[in-house]
Short mmCIF file of C-alpha atoms and ligand atoms in Angstrom, two decimals:
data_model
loop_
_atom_site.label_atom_id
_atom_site.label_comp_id
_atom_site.label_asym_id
_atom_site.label_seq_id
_atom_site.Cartn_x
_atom_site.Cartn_y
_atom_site.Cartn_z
CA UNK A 123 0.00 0.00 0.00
CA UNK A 124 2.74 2.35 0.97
CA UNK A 125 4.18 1.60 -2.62
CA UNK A 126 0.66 3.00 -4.08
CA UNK A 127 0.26 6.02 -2.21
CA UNK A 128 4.28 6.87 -2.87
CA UNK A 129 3.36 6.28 -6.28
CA UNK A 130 0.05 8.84 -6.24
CA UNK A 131 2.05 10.83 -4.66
CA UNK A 132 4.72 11.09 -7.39
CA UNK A 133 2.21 11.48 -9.81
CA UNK A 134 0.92 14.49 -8.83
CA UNK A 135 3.81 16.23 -8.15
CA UNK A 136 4.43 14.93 -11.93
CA UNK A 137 1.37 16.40 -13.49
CA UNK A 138 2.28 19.85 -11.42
CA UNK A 139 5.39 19.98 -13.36
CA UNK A 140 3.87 19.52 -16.47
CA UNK A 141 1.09 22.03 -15.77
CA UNK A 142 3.93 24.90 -14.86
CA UNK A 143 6.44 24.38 -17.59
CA UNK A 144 7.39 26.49 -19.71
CA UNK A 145 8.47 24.12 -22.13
CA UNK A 146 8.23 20.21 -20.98
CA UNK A 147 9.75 18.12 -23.22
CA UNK A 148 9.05 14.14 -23.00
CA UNK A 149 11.69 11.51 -23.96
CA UNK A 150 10.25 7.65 -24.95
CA UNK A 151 11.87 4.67 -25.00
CA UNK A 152 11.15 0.77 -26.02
CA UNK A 153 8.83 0.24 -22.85
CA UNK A 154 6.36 2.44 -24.26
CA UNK A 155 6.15 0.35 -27.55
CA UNK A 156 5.59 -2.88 -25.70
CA UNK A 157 3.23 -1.26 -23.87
CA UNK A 158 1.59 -1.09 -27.36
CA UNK A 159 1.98 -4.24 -27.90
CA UNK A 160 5.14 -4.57 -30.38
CA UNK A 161 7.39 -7.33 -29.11
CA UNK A 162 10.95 -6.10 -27.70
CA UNK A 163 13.23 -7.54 -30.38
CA UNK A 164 16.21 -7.59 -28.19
CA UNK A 165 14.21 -9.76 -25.16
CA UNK A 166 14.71 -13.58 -25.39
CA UNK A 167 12.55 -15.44 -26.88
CA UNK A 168 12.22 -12.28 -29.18
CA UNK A 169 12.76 -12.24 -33.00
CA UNK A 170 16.50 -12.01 -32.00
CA UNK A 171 16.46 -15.67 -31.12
CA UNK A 172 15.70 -16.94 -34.40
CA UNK A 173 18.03 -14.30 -36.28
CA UNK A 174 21.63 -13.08 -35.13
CA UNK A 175 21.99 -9.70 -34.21
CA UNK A 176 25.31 -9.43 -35.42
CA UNK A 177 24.11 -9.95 -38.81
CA UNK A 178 22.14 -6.81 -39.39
CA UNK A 179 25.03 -3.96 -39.56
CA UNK A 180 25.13 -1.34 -41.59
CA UNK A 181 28.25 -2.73 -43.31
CA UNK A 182 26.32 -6.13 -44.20
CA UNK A 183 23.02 -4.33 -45.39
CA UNK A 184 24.87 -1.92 -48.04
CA UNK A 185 27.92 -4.32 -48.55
CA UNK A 186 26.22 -7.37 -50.11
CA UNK A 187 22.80 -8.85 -51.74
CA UNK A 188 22.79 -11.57 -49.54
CA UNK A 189 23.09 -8.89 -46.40
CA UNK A 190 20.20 -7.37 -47.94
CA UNK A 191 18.11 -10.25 -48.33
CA UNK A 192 18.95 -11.23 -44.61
CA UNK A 193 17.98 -7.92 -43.39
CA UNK A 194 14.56 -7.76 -45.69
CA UNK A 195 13.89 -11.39 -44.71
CA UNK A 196 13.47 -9.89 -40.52
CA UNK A 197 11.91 -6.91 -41.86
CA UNK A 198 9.23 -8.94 -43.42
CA UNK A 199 8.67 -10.65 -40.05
CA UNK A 200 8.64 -7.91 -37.77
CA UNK A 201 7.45 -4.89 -39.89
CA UNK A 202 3.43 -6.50 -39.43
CA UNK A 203 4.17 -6.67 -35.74
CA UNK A 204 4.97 -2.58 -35.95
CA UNK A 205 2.19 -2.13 -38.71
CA UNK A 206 -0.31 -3.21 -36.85
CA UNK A 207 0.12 -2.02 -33.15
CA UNK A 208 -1.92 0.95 -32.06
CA UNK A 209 -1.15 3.72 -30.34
CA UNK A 210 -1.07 3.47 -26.61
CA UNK A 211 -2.00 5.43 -23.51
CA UNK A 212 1.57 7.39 -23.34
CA UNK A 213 0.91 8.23 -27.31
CA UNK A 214 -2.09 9.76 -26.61
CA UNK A 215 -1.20 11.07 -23.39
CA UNK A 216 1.92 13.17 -24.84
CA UNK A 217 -0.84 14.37 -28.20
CA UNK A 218 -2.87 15.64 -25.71
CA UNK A 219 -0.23 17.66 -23.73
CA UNK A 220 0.74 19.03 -26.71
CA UNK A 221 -2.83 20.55 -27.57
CA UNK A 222 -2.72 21.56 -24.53
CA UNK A 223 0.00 23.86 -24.50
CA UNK A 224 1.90 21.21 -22.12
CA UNK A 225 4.40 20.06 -24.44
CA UNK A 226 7.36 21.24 -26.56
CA UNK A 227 7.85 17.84 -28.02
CA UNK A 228 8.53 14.44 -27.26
CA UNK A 229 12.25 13.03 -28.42
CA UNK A 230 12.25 9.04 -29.09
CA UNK A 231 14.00 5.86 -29.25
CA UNK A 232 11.33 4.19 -31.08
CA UNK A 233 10.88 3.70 -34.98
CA UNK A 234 7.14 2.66 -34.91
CA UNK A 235 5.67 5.86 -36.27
CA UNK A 236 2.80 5.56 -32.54
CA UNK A 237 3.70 9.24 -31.66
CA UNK A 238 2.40 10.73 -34.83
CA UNK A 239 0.15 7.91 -35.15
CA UNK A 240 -1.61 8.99 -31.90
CA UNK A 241 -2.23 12.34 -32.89
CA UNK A 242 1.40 14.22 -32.41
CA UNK A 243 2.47 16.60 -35.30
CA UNK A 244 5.38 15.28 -37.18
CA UNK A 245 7.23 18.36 -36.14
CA UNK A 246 6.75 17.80 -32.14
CA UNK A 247 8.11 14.14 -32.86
CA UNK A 248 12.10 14.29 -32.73
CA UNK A 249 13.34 10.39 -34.19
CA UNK A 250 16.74 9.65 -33.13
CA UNK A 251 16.69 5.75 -34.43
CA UNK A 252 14.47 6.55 -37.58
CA UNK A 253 11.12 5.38 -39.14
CA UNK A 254 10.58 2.03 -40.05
CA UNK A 255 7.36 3.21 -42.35
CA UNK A 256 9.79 4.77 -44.73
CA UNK A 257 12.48 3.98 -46.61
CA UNK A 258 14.48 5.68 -49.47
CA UNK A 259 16.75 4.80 -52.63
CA UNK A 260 20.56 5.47 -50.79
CA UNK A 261 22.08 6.28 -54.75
CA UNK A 262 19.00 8.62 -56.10
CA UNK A 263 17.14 9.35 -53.03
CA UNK A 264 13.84 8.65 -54.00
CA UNK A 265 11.36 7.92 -51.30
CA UNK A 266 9.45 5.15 -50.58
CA UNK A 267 6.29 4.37 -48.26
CA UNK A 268 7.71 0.78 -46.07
CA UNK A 269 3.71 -0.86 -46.79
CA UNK A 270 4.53 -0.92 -50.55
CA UNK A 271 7.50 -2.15 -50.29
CA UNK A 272 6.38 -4.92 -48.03
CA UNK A 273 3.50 -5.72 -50.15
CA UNK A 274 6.94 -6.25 -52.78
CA UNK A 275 8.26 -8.69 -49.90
CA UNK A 276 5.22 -10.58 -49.95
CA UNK A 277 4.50 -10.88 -53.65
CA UNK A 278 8.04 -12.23 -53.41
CA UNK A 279 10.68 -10.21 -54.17
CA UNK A 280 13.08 -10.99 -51.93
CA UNK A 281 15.38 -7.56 -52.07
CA UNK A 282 12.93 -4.17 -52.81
CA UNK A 283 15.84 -2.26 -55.28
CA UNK A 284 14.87 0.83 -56.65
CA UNK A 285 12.32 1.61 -59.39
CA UNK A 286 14.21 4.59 -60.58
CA UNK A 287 18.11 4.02 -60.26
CA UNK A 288 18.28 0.18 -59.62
CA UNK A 289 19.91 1.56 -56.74
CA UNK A 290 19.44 0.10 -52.80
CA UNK A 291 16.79 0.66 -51.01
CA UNK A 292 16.79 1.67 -47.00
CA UNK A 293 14.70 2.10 -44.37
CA UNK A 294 14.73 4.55 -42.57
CA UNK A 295 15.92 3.29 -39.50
CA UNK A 296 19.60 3.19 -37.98
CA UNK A 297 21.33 -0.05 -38.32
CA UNK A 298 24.13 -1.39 -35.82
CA UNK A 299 27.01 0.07 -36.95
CA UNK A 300 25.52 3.08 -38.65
CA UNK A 301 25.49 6.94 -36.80
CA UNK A 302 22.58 8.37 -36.15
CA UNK A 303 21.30 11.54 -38.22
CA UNK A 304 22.95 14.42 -37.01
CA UNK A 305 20.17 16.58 -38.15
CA UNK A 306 17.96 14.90 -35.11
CA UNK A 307 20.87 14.54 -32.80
CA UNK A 308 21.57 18.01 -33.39
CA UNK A 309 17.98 19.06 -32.64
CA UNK A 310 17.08 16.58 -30.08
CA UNK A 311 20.28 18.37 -27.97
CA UNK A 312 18.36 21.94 -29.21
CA UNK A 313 14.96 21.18 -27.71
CA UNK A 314 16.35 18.96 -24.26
CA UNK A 315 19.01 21.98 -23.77
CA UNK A 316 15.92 24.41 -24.06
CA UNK A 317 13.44 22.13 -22.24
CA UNK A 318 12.70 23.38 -17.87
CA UNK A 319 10.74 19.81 -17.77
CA UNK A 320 12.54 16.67 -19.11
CA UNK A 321 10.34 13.46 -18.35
CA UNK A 322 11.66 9.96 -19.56
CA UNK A 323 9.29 7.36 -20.48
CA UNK A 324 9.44 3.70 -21.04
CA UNK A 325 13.21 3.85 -21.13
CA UNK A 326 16.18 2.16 -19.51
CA UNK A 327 18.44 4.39 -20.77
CA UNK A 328 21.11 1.86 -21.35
CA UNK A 329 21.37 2.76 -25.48
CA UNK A 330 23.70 5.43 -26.45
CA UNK A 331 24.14 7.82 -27.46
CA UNK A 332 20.32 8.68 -27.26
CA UNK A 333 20.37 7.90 -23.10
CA UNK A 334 23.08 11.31 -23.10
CA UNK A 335 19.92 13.41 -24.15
CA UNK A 336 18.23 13.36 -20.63
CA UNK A 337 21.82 14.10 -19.29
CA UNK A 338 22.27 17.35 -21.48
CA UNK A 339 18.93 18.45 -20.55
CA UNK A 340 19.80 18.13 -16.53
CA UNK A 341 23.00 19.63 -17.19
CA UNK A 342 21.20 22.58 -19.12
CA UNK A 343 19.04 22.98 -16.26
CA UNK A 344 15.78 21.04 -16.54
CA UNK A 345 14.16 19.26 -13.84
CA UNK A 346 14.47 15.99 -15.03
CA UNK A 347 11.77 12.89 -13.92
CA UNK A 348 12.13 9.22 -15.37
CA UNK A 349 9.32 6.61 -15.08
CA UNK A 350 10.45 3.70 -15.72
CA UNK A 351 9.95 -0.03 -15.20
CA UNK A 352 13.28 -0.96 -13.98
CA UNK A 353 15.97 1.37 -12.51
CA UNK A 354 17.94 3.22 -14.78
CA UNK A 355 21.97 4.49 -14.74
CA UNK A 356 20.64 7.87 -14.47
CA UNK A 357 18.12 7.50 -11.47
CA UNK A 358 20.26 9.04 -8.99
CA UNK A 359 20.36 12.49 -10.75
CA UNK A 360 16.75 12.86 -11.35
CA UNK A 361 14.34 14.80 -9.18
CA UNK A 362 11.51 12.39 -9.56
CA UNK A 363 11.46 8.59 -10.30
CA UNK A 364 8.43 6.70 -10.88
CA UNK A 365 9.12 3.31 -10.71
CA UNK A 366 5.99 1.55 -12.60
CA UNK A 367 4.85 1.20 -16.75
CA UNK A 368 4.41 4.36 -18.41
CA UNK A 369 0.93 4.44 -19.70
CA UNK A 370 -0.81 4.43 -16.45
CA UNK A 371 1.45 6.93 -15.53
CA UNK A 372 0.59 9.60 -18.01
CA UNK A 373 -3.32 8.28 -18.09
CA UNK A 374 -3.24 9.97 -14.21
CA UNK A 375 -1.49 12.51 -15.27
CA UNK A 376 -3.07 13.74 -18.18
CA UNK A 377 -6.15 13.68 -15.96
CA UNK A 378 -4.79 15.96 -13.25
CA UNK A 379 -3.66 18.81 -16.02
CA UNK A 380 -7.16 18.59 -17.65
CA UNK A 381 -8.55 18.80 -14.76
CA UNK A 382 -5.83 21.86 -13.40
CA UNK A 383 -6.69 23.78 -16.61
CA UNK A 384 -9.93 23.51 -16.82
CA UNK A 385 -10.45 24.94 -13.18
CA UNK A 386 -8.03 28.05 -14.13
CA UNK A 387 -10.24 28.44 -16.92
CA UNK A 388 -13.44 28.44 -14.50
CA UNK A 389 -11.39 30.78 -11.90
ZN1 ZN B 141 17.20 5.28 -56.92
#
């Protein structure tokens, strides 16, 4: 019981930070697509098991057709599982904020296209690991929408080339061995360094260099909170920790500031 009522407690004192920020910023990790239902590949028993990690580097992908077809041959397995989750309480949580006026954006690890899905602008949505709904030609740089080239997959061509160039094709995701875009490093540093509220979601903030984000924004002054499942490396600088799944989390939450606003409003 004492766990609940710390836990309540927490809570509010989360949804009063969000309701006086000047600019909260939120920061989601993997737990908040499982919470959505899309399998962690890197758990056992995940789609790792059954395909080697190691295999799927950037090197491999542009360095061979059999690479390729390796890395199409997963994508073809887990692309449905991504395709067909829906957006979950923290998604529609963090939209909502943002209508609000209680959000400056939300910065994530995850590729699954839920934010904007759930009713976030593209431009409040910073992706440092990519997009796995599109994809682009790497020679001529022609885009292409990841359903039509699965539909490819599954009329059975094995590796999607280019309609254009003949050139490879890539989704837009970051492979092992490949550096992230330094456009959204670059502006994921801009809107943490910026940010008085940085709140961590669904995130064990073991994968770097996207875990340094929440440090920057501490360093740059924010008030930083992380709810998270398990403890995390950076647990013993932040001023809040909520120890418990994300979506309930930000349910409450989202709750208090509606109801906050809409008795300033009345007052
Ligand atoms: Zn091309």
């Amino acid at each position: 019981m004492r766990g609940h009522e710390q836990t309540a407690d927490a809570i509010e004192r989360l949804a009063a930070a969000f309701a006086t920020a000047r600019r909260p910023v939120a920061f989601t990790g993997a737990g908040v697509s499982t919470e959505s239902g899309i399998p962690d590949f890197r758990s056992p028993g995940g789609v790792w098991s059954r395909f080697d990690p190691r295999e799927f580097t950037w090197q491999n992908f542009v360095g061979s057709v059999e690479g390729r077809r390796r890395y199409w041959a997963l994508g073809r397995v887990t692309y449905p599982l991504i395709r067909s989750a829906a957006p979950g309480a923290v998604h529609v949580a963090l939209a909502e904020l943002h209508r609000l006026g209680r959000l400056d954006c939300c910065i994530t690890q995850n590729i699954d296209d839920l934010h904007q899905r759930g009713g976030l602008p593209a431009e409040a949505v910073v992706e440092l690991h990519g997009n796995a709904t599109r994809a682009r030609c790497l020679s001529c740089g022609t885009g292409y929408a990841r359903d039509a080239l699965h539909a490819r997959l599954e009329a059975g061509v094995d590796v999607p080339d280019c309609d254009g160039c003949g050139g490879i094709v890539k989704p837009h995701t970051i492979l092992f061995g490949e550096a992230l875009s330094p456009a959204a490093v670059e502006e994921a540093r801009r809107r943490a360094g910026a940010a008085d509220l940085f709140v961590v979601l669904g995130s064990s903030l073991v994968v770097h260099p996207a875990a340094y984000v929440p440090v920057h924004a501490k360093r740059a002054g924010a008030t930083l909170a992380i709810v998270n499942l398990e403890p995390t490396p950076l647990d013993g600088e932040a001023d809040l920790v909520i120890r418990a799944a994300a979506g309930p989390v930000m349910a409450a939450v989202l709750d208090a500031v509606r109801t906050a606003s809409l008795t300033t409003q009345g007052g």
